[in-house]
Amino acid sequence: MTKMHLTLTVNGEAVETLAEPRELLIHVLRERLGITGPHIGCETSHCGACTVDMDGKSVKACTIFAAQAQGAEITTIEGIGTPDSLHVLQEMFREHHGLQCGFCTPGMITRAWRLLKENPTPSEEEVRFGMAGNLCRCTGYQNIVKSVLAAANELNTVKEAAE
Amino acid sequence: MIPATFEYHRPDSVPGAISLLQQHGDDARVVAGGHSLIPMMKLRMAAPGHLIDLQGIADLRGVEVGDTIRIGALTTQSEILAHAGLAEAAPILIEAARQIADPQVRNLGTLGGNVANGDPGNDMPALMMCLDASFALAGPDGTREVAAREFYEAPYVTAREEEEILTAVSFARPPRGHAYEKQKRKIGDYATAAAAVLIAADGGRVTSASVAMTNLADVPVFSAAAGAALVGTDCGPDAVRTAVAAMQGDIDPVEDNRGPVEFKRHVAGVILARAIARAWSRA
């Protein structure tokens, strides 16, 4: 099968690769581009471990063919913060123990990052509903909710201080 | 997890997509949001040789809200949820969309894909029957309209011909009394039972009522008898009981891991009674 020439913007950088149309975006990110933060936790589009941000929306990269993502602008956990300069969400997940094994965390944080842009002051219920496409086996969710609410609070405090 | 190989096409017009369908016959499938088709391809339950991506076709987008509401097939569930005009004109659509899948899936899954898929688990088909919606189908010989109530024939078998594309959904502005009530095991699950109800009232009496049920037969079920049982009544307990019994005569659930047949019949009754109560409170 002929490979397609794909051009994407990933974490602000223009990248090019060759991929078969049937290759899933998650595989292209992980295997062709070496971006291994987004994970694969299922094959039925439930778990959300592969969540990335595509053209301003949270999507499950396991349920998009690379071909469909041609030209897309993608943000993954690697583009949200770095070990030296954590995003507030990453700090709060650490602070509030919002992760254990860490396998769902890249998807969780990438989803929460978009959720807080969609709704900067979510209630607990809105966080739970807004994160419902992301499964976690370890935390029982409680501390993830705390982490996201704390990050929202922190981001809003910073924004108010700037105004 | 790994789909079979295929050739990928991204036409920029409906005629372009139809000519690809004509060219490749049943070896071709159209893909909209991809959130039913791609999972099936990953399990190799579907293995089309040609995938025709509709996302480049601008004509399939857009929402018009007037006395008639028209929604382009590629409108995503998230776009429905965010549409202020739809929230005002057809709040039942918002109530249903919130209960479909999860945020990521709603960002890509489309209304057209949901209604054209033909899986009895999908929620929008029964809602469209309840609304008496009409589906526009574009094919080699032009466009025809098919009533939602005539569209579903068997699981994954609909009135859509192989060379046709569902381009839009339209329906008259519904009455205020509405509810979409869904029993499910968890977020993202298809319904154990769900009910779409629309009620119009005048002077404390039901003047019109429409009832349709999700995932309680091979196809979505429009229960004309359940609606008729409510018309003229005060929507009291007797009327609700009669409507529930009428609905239970129209459904034909099958046993699966959501429960045995008798359980589903019972849950369907509970869910419909709740939906009627909520629709009546808003009528």
Coordinates of C-alpha atoms in Angstrom, one line a residue:
Chain A
M1 CA 0.0 0.0 0.0
T2 CA 1.3 3.4 -1.0
K3 CA 2.5 5.5 1.9
M4 CA 1.2 9.0 2.2
H5 CA 3.4 12.0 2.8
L6 CA 2.0 13.5 6.1
T7 CA 2.7 17.0 7.3
L8 CA 1.6 17.9 10.8
T9 CA 2.3 20.5 13.4
V10 CA 3.1 18.7 16.6
N11 CA 3.7 20.7 19.8
G12 CA 4.4 23.8 17.7
E13 CA 6.9 22.1 15.3
A14 CA 6.2 21.3 11.7
V15 CA 6.9 17.6 11.2
E16 CA 6.8 15.3 8.1
T17 CA 6.6 11.6 7.9
L18 CA 5.5 8.8 5.6
A19 CA 2.6 6.6 6.8
E20 CA 0.1 4.2 5.4
P21 CA -3.4 5.5 5.4
R22 CA -4.4 2.8 7.8
E23 CA -1.9 3.8 10.4
L24 CA -3.6 5.3 13.4
L25 CA -2.6 8.7 14.6
I26 CA -1.5 7.3 17.9
H27 CA 0.9 4.9 16.2
V28 CA 2.3 7.6 13.9
L29 CA 3.0 9.8 17.0
R30 CA 4.5 7.1 19.0
E31 CA 6.4 5.0 16.5
R32 CA 7.2 7.4 13.6
L33 CA 7.6 10.6 15.5
G34 CA 8.9 9.2 18.9
I35 CA 6.3 11.0 20.9
T36 CA 5.6 8.3 23.5
G37 CA 3.7 10.2 26.1
P38 CA 0.2 9.4 24.7
H39 CA -0.5 5.8 25.5
I40 CA -2.7 2.9 24.2
G41 CA -4.9 1.4 26.9
C42 CA -7.7 -0.3 24.8
E43 CA -8.8 -1.1 21.3
T44 CA -12.4 0.1 21.7
S45 CA -12.0 3.8 22.0
H46 CA -13.0 4.0 25.7
C47 CA -9.9 4.6 27.8
G48 CA -8.7 7.9 26.5
A49 CA -5.0 7.2 27.4
C50 CA -4.2 8.2 23.8
T51 CA -5.9 11.6 24.2
V52 CA -4.2 14.5 22.3
D53 CA -5.4 17.9 21.3
M54 CA -6.1 18.2 17.6
D55 CA -7.1 21.6 16.1
G56 CA -8.3 22.8 19.4
K57 CA -10.3 19.7 20.5
S58 CA -9.6 16.7 22.7
V59 CA -9.5 13.6 20.6
K60 CA -8.6 10.0 21.0
A61 CA -5.6 9.4 18.7
C62 CA -6.4 5.7 18.5
T63 CA -9.6 6.5 16.6
I64 CA -8.2 8.7 13.9
F65 CA -6.3 7.5 10.8
A66 CA -3.1 9.4 10.2
A67 CA -4.5 10.2 6.8
Q68 CA -7.4 12.1 8.4
A69 CA -5.0 14.1 10.5
Q70 CA -3.2 15.5 7.4
G71 CA -2.3 19.2 8.2
A72 CA -3.6 19.1 11.7
E73 CA -2.2 21.0 14.6
I74 CA -1.5 18.6 17.5
T75 CA -0.6 19.1 21.1
T76 CA 0.5 16.2 23.3
I77 CA 1.6 16.0 26.9
E78 CA 5.2 16.8 25.7
G79 CA 4.0 20.2 24.5
I80 CA 2.1 21.1 27.6
G81 CA 5.1 21.3 29.9
T82 CA 8.6 20.0 30.4
P83 CA 10.3 18.5 33.5
D84 CA 12.1 21.9 34.0
S85 CA 9.0 23.9 33.5
L86 CA 5.8 22.1 34.5
H87 CA 2.4 23.3 33.5
V88 CA 0.2 24.2 36.4
L89 CA -1.8 21.1 35.7
Q90 CA 1.3 18.9 35.9
E91 CA 2.3 20.6 39.2
M92 CA -1.1 20.1 40.6
F93 CA -1.3 16.4 39.6
R94 CA 2.0 16.0 41.5
E95 CA 0.9 18.1 44.4
H96 CA -2.5 16.4 44.9
H97 CA -1.3 12.9 44.0
G98 CA -3.4 12.7 40.8
L99 CA -1.4 9.8 39.4
Q100 CA 0.0 6.5 40.5
C101 CA 1.2 4.3 37.6
G102 CA 1.2 7.3 35.3
F103 CA -0.2 5.5 32.3
C104 CA -3.4 7.5 32.0
T105 CA -1.8 10.7 33.1
P106 CA -0.7 12.1 29.7
G107 CA -4.2 11.6 28.3
M108 CA -5.8 12.9 31.6
I109 CA -3.7 16.1 31.6
T110 CA -4.1 16.7 27.9
R111 CA -7.9 16.4 28.3
A112 CA -7.9 18.6 31.5
W113 CA -5.8 21.2 29.6
R114 CA -8.5 21.6 27.0
L115 CA -11.3 21.3 29.5
L116 CA -9.9 24.3 31.4
K117 CA -9.8 26.3 28.2
E118 CA -13.4 25.3 27.5
N119 CA -14.6 26.0 31.0
P120 CA -12.0 27.9 33.2
T121 CA -14.2 27.6 36.3
P122 CA -15.7 24.1 36.3
S123 CA -17.6 22.6 39.2
E124 CA -16.6 19.2 40.6
E125 CA -19.4 17.7 38.6
E126 CA -18.3 19.4 35.4
V127 CA -14.8 18.1 35.9
R128 CA -16.1 14.6 36.4
F129 CA -18.4 14.8 33.3
G130 CA -15.7 16.6 31.3
M131 CA -13.1 13.9 32.1
A132 CA -15.4 11.0 31.6
G133 CA -13.7 9.9 28.4
N134 CA -10.5 9.1 30.4
L135 CA -10.3 5.9 32.5
C136 CA -7.9 5.5 35.4
R137 CA -7.2 2.2 37.1
C138 CA -5.2 3.5 40.0
T139 CA -6.4 6.7 41.6
G140 CA -10.2 6.3 42.0
Y141 CA -10.4 9.7 40.3
Q142 CA -10.9 11.7 43.5
N143 CA -7.3 13.1 43.4
I144 CA -7.5 13.7 39.7
V145 CA -10.6 15.9 40.3
K146 CA -8.8 17.7 43.1
S147 CA -5.8 18.3 40.9
V148 CA -7.9 19.7 38.0
L149 CA -9.9 22.0 40.4
A150 CA -6.7 23.1 42.0
A151 CA -5.1 23.9 38.6
A152 CA -8.3 25.8 37.6
N153 CA -8.0 27.8 40.8
E154 CA -4.3 28.5 40.3
L155 CA -4.8 29.6 36.7
N156 CA -7.6 31.9 37.6
T157 CA -5.6 33.5 40.4
V158 CA -2.7 34.1 38.1
K159 CA -5.1 35.6 35.5
E160 CA -6.8 37.9 38.0
A161 CA -3.4 39.1 39.3
A162 CA -2.4 39.9 35.7
E163 CA -5.6 42.0 35.2
Chain B
M1 CA -6.3 -2.8 17.0
I2 CA -4.7 -3.0 13.5
P3 CA -7.1 -2.3 10.6
A4 CA -6.6 -3.9 7.2
T5 CA -5.1 -1.8 4.5
F6 CA -7.2 0.5 2.4
E7 CA -7.0 3.3 -0.1
Y8 CA -7.9 6.7 1.3
H9 CA -9.9 9.3 -0.6
R10 CA -10.9 12.8 0.5
P11 CA -13.4 14.2 -2.1
D12 CA -14.4 17.9 -1.7
S13 CA -18.0 17.5 -3.0
V14 CA -21.0 15.3 -2.6
P15 CA -20.9 14.3 -6.3
G16 CA -17.2 13.5 -6.0
A17 CA -18.0 11.2 -3.0
I18 CA -20.9 9.5 -4.8
S19 CA -18.8 8.8 -7.9
L20 CA -16.2 7.1 -5.7
L21 CA -18.9 5.0 -4.2
Q22 CA -20.1 4.1 -7.7
Q23 CA -16.6 3.3 -8.8
H24 CA -15.7 1.0 -5.8
G25 CA -19.1 -0.5 -5.0
D26 CA -19.4 -2.4 -1.7
D27 CA -15.6 -2.3 -1.3
A28 CA -16.0 1.4 -0.3
R29 CA -17.2 3.0 2.9
V30 CA -17.7 6.6 3.7
V31 CA -16.2 7.8 7.0
A32 CA -17.5 10.8 8.9
G33 CA -16.3 11.1 12.6
G34 CA -15.0 7.6 12.4
H35 CA -16.0 6.6 15.9
S36 CA -18.1 3.6 14.9
L37 CA -16.4 2.6 11.7
I38 CA -12.8 2.9 12.8
P39 CA -13.4 0.7 15.9
M40 CA -15.0 -1.9 13.6
M41 CA -12.1 -1.7 11.3
K42 CA -9.7 -2.1 14.2
L43 CA -11.5 -5.4 15.1
R44 CA -11.5 -6.3 11.3
M45 CA -15.3 -6.6 11.5
A46 CA -15.2 -4.0 8.7
A47 CA -12.4 -4.0 6.1
P48 CA -13.3 -1.7 3.2
G49 CA -10.7 -1.5 0.5
H50 CA -11.5 2.2 0.0
L51 CA -12.2 4.7 2.7
I52 CA -14.0 7.9 1.5
D53 CA -13.5 10.6 4.1
L54 CA -16.3 13.2 4.0
Q55 CA -14.6 15.8 6.2
G56 CA -13.5 17.9 3.2
I57 CA -17.1 18.4 2.0
A58 CA -18.3 21.8 3.2
D59 CA -21.9 21.2 2.0
L60 CA -22.3 18.6 4.7
R61 CA -21.8 21.2 7.5
G62 CA -24.0 23.8 9.0
V63 CA -27.1 24.2 11.1
E64 CA -30.2 26.2 10.1
V65 CA -32.8 27.0 12.8
G66 CA -36.2 28.2 11.6
D67 CA -39.6 26.7 11.8
T68 CA -37.8 23.7 10.3
I69 CA -34.4 22.8 11.8
R70 CA -31.9 21.4 9.4
I71 CA -28.6 19.9 10.5
G72 CA -25.8 19.0 8.2
A73 CA -24.7 15.4 8.5
L74 CA -21.1 16.3 9.5
T75 CA -22.3 18.3 12.5
T76 CA -20.6 16.8 15.6
Q77 CA -22.3 16.0 18.9
S78 CA -20.1 18.7 20.5
E79 CA -21.2 21.3 17.9
I80 CA -24.8 20.3 18.7
L81 CA -24.1 20.8 22.4
A82 CA -22.5 24.2 21.8
H83 CA -25.2 25.5 19.5
A84 CA -27.3 28.2 21.2
G85 CA -30.0 28.2 18.5
L86 CA -30.5 24.4 18.8
A87 CA -30.6 24.6 22.6
E88 CA -33.5 27.1 22.3
A89 CA -35.3 25.5 19.5
A90 CA -34.8 21.7 20.2
P91 CA -33.5 21.2 23.7
I92 CA -34.2 17.5 23.5
L93 CA -31.3 17.2 21.1
I94 CA -29.0 18.7 23.7
E95 CA -30.3 16.5 26.4
A96 CA -29.7 13.4 24.2
A97 CA -26.3 14.5 22.9
R98 CA -25.0 14.9 26.5
Q99 CA -25.8 11.2 27.1
I100 CA -23.9 10.0 24.1
A101 CA -20.4 8.7 24.5
D102 CA -17.8 11.0 26.1
P103 CA -16.2 14.4 25.3
Q104 CA -13.5 13.2 23.0
V105 CA -16.0 11.0 21.0
R106 CA -18.5 13.8 20.8
N107 CA -15.8 16.0 19.3
L108 CA -15.6 13.8 16.3
G109 CA -18.7 11.7 16.1
T110 CA -21.4 13.3 13.9
L111 CA -25.1 13.4 13.8
G112 CA -25.2 11.9 10.3
G113 CA -22.9 9.1 11.3
N114 CA -25.0 8.3 14.3
V115 CA -28.3 8.1 12.4
A116 CA -26.8 6.4 9.3
N117 CA -24.8 3.8 11.2
G118 CA -27.8 1.5 11.8
D119 CA -26.6 0.2 15.2
P120 CA -29.7 -0.1 17.4
G121 CA -27.5 1.1 20.3
N122 CA -27.2 4.6 18.8
D123 CA -29.3 7.2 20.5
M124 CA -30.1 9.7 17.7
P125 CA -32.2 7.3 15.6
A126 CA -35.0 6.9 18.1
L127 CA -34.9 10.6 18.8
M128 CA -35.2 11.3 15.1
M129 CA -38.2 9.0 14.9
C130 CA -39.7 10.8 17.9
L131 CA -39.1 14.2 16.1
D132 CA -40.6 12.7 12.9
A133 CA -37.3 13.9 11.2
S134 CA -36.5 13.4 7.6
F135 CA -33.1 12.3 6.2
A136 CA -31.8 13.7 2.9
L137 CA -30.0 11.1 0.9
A138 CA -27.9 12.2 -2.1
G139 CA -27.2 9.6 -4.8
P140 CA -26.3 9.3 -8.5
D141 CA -29.8 10.3 -9.5
G142 CA -30.2 13.3 -7.1
T143 CA -31.5 13.8 -3.6
R144 CA -34.4 12.1 -1.9
E145 CA -35.9 12.4 1.5
V146 CA -36.7 9.4 3.7
A147 CA -38.6 9.7 7.0
A148 CA -36.7 8.5 10.0
R149 CA -39.7 6.4 10.8
E150 CA -39.2 4.5 7.5
F151 CA -35.4 4.4 7.5
Y152 CA -34.4 1.5 9.8
E153 CA -34.9 -2.0 8.5
A154 CA -32.6 -4.3 10.5
P155 CA -29.3 -4.0 12.4
Y156 CA -27.0 -2.0 10.1
V157 CA -29.5 -2.2 7.3
T158 CA -31.2 1.1 6.4
A159 CA -33.1 2.6 3.5
R160 CA -29.9 4.2 2.3
E161 CA -28.6 2.6 -0.9
E162 CA -25.0 1.7 -1.3
E163 CA -24.3 4.7 -3.6
E164 CA -26.1 7.2 -1.4
I165 CA -24.8 9.6 1.2
L166 CA -26.9 10.9 4.1
T167 CA -26.4 14.7 3.8
A168 CA -28.7 16.3 6.3
V169 CA -31.4 15.7 8.9
S170 CA -34.4 18.0 9.2
F171 CA -37.4 18.2 11.4
A172 CA -40.1 20.7 12.5
R173 CA -39.4 22.7 15.6
P174 CA -40.7 20.4 18.4
P175 CA -43.1 21.2 21.3
R176 CA -41.6 22.4 24.6
G177 CA -42.4 19.2 26.5
H178 CA -39.5 17.0 26.0
A179 CA -37.2 14.4 27.6
Y180 CA -34.5 11.9 26.6
E181 CA -34.2 9.5 29.4
K182 CA -31.4 6.9 29.2
Q183 CA -30.5 4.0 31.5
K184 CA -26.9 2.9 31.0
R185 CA -24.3 1.0 32.9
K186 CA -21.7 3.8 32.7
I187 CA -20.6 6.8 30.7
G188 CA -20.2 6.0 27.1
D189 CA -22.4 2.8 27.2
Y190 CA -25.2 2.2 24.8
A191 CA -28.6 2.2 26.5
T192 CA -30.0 -0.7 28.4
A193 CA -33.2 1.3 27.6
A194 CA -33.8 4.8 26.6
A195 CA -36.9 6.8 25.7
A196 CA -37.4 10.0 23.7
V197 CA -40.7 11.8 24.5
L198 CA -42.3 14.9 23.1
I199 CA -45.5 16.3 24.5
A200 CA -47.6 19.3 23.6
A201 CA -50.3 20.4 26.0
D202 CA -53.2 22.8 26.2
G203 CA -55.4 23.5 29.2
G204 CA -53.9 20.6 31.3
R205 CA -54.5 18.0 28.5
V206 CA -52.1 16.4 26.2
T207 CA -52.7 17.6 22.6
S208 CA -50.0 15.6 21.0
A209 CA -47.4 13.1 22.1
S210 CA -44.6 11.2 20.4
V211 CA -42.7 8.3 21.9
A212 CA -39.7 6.4 20.6
M213 CA -37.4 3.9 22.3
T214 CA -33.6 3.1 21.9
N215 CA -31.9 -0.3 21.9
L216 CA -35.0 -2.3 22.7
A217 CA -35.3 -4.1 19.4
D218 CA -33.2 -4.8 16.3
V219 CA -34.0 -1.3 15.2
P220 CA -35.1 1.9 17.0
V221 CA -38.8 1.7 17.9
F222 CA -41.4 4.4 17.3
S223 CA -44.4 3.6 19.4
A224 CA -47.4 5.3 17.9
A225 CA -49.7 3.5 20.3
A226 CA -47.8 4.9 23.3
G227 CA -48.1 8.4 22.1
A228 CA -51.8 7.9 21.2
A229 CA -52.4 6.6 24.8
L230 CA -51.4 10.0 26.2
V231 CA -53.4 12.3 23.9
G232 CA -56.4 13.8 25.5
T233 CA -55.4 12.7 29.0
D234 CA -54.1 14.8 31.9
C235 CA -50.9 12.6 31.8
G236 CA -51.8 11.1 35.1
P237 CA -50.7 7.7 36.4
D238 CA -53.4 5.8 34.5
A239 CA -52.4 7.4 31.2
V240 CA -48.8 6.7 31.8
R241 CA -49.5 3.1 32.7
T242 CA -51.5 2.7 29.5
A243 CA -48.7 4.3 27.4
V244 CA -46.0 2.1 29.0
A245 CA -48.1 -1.0 28.3
A246 CA -48.6 0.1 24.7
M247 CA -44.8 0.7 24.3
Q248 CA -44.0 -2.7 25.8
G249 CA -46.2 -4.2 23.1
D250 CA -44.0 -2.5 20.4
I251 CA -40.5 -3.3 21.7
D252 CA -38.7 -6.6 21.2
P253 CA -35.5 -6.6 23.3
V254 CA -32.8 -9.2 23.0
E255 CA -30.8 -10.6 25.9
D256 CA -27.2 -9.5 26.1
N257 CA -24.8 -8.4 28.9
R258 CA -27.0 -5.5 29.7
G259 CA -29.6 -8.0 31.0
P260 CA -32.3 -10.5 30.1
V261 CA -35.4 -9.7 28.1
E262 CA -37.7 -9.4 31.0
F263 CA -35.4 -7.0 32.8
K264 CA -35.1 -4.8 29.7
R265 CA -38.9 -4.7 29.3
H266 CA -39.2 -3.6 32.9
V267 CA -36.4 -1.0 32.6
A268 CA -38.0 0.3 29.4
G269 CA -41.2 0.9 31.4
V270 CA -39.5 2.7 34.2
I271 CA -37.5 4.9 31.8
L272 CA -40.5 5.7 29.7
A273 CA -42.6 6.7 32.8
R274 CA -39.7 9.0 33.9
A275 CA -39.4 10.5 30.4
I276 CA -43.1 11.2 30.2
A277 CA -43.1 12.8 33.7
R278 CA -40.3 15.1 32.7
A279 CA -41.7 15.9 29.3
W280 CA -45.1 16.7 30.9
S281 CA -43.5 19.0 33.5
R282 CA -42.0 21.0 30.6
A283 CA -45.0 21.0 28.3

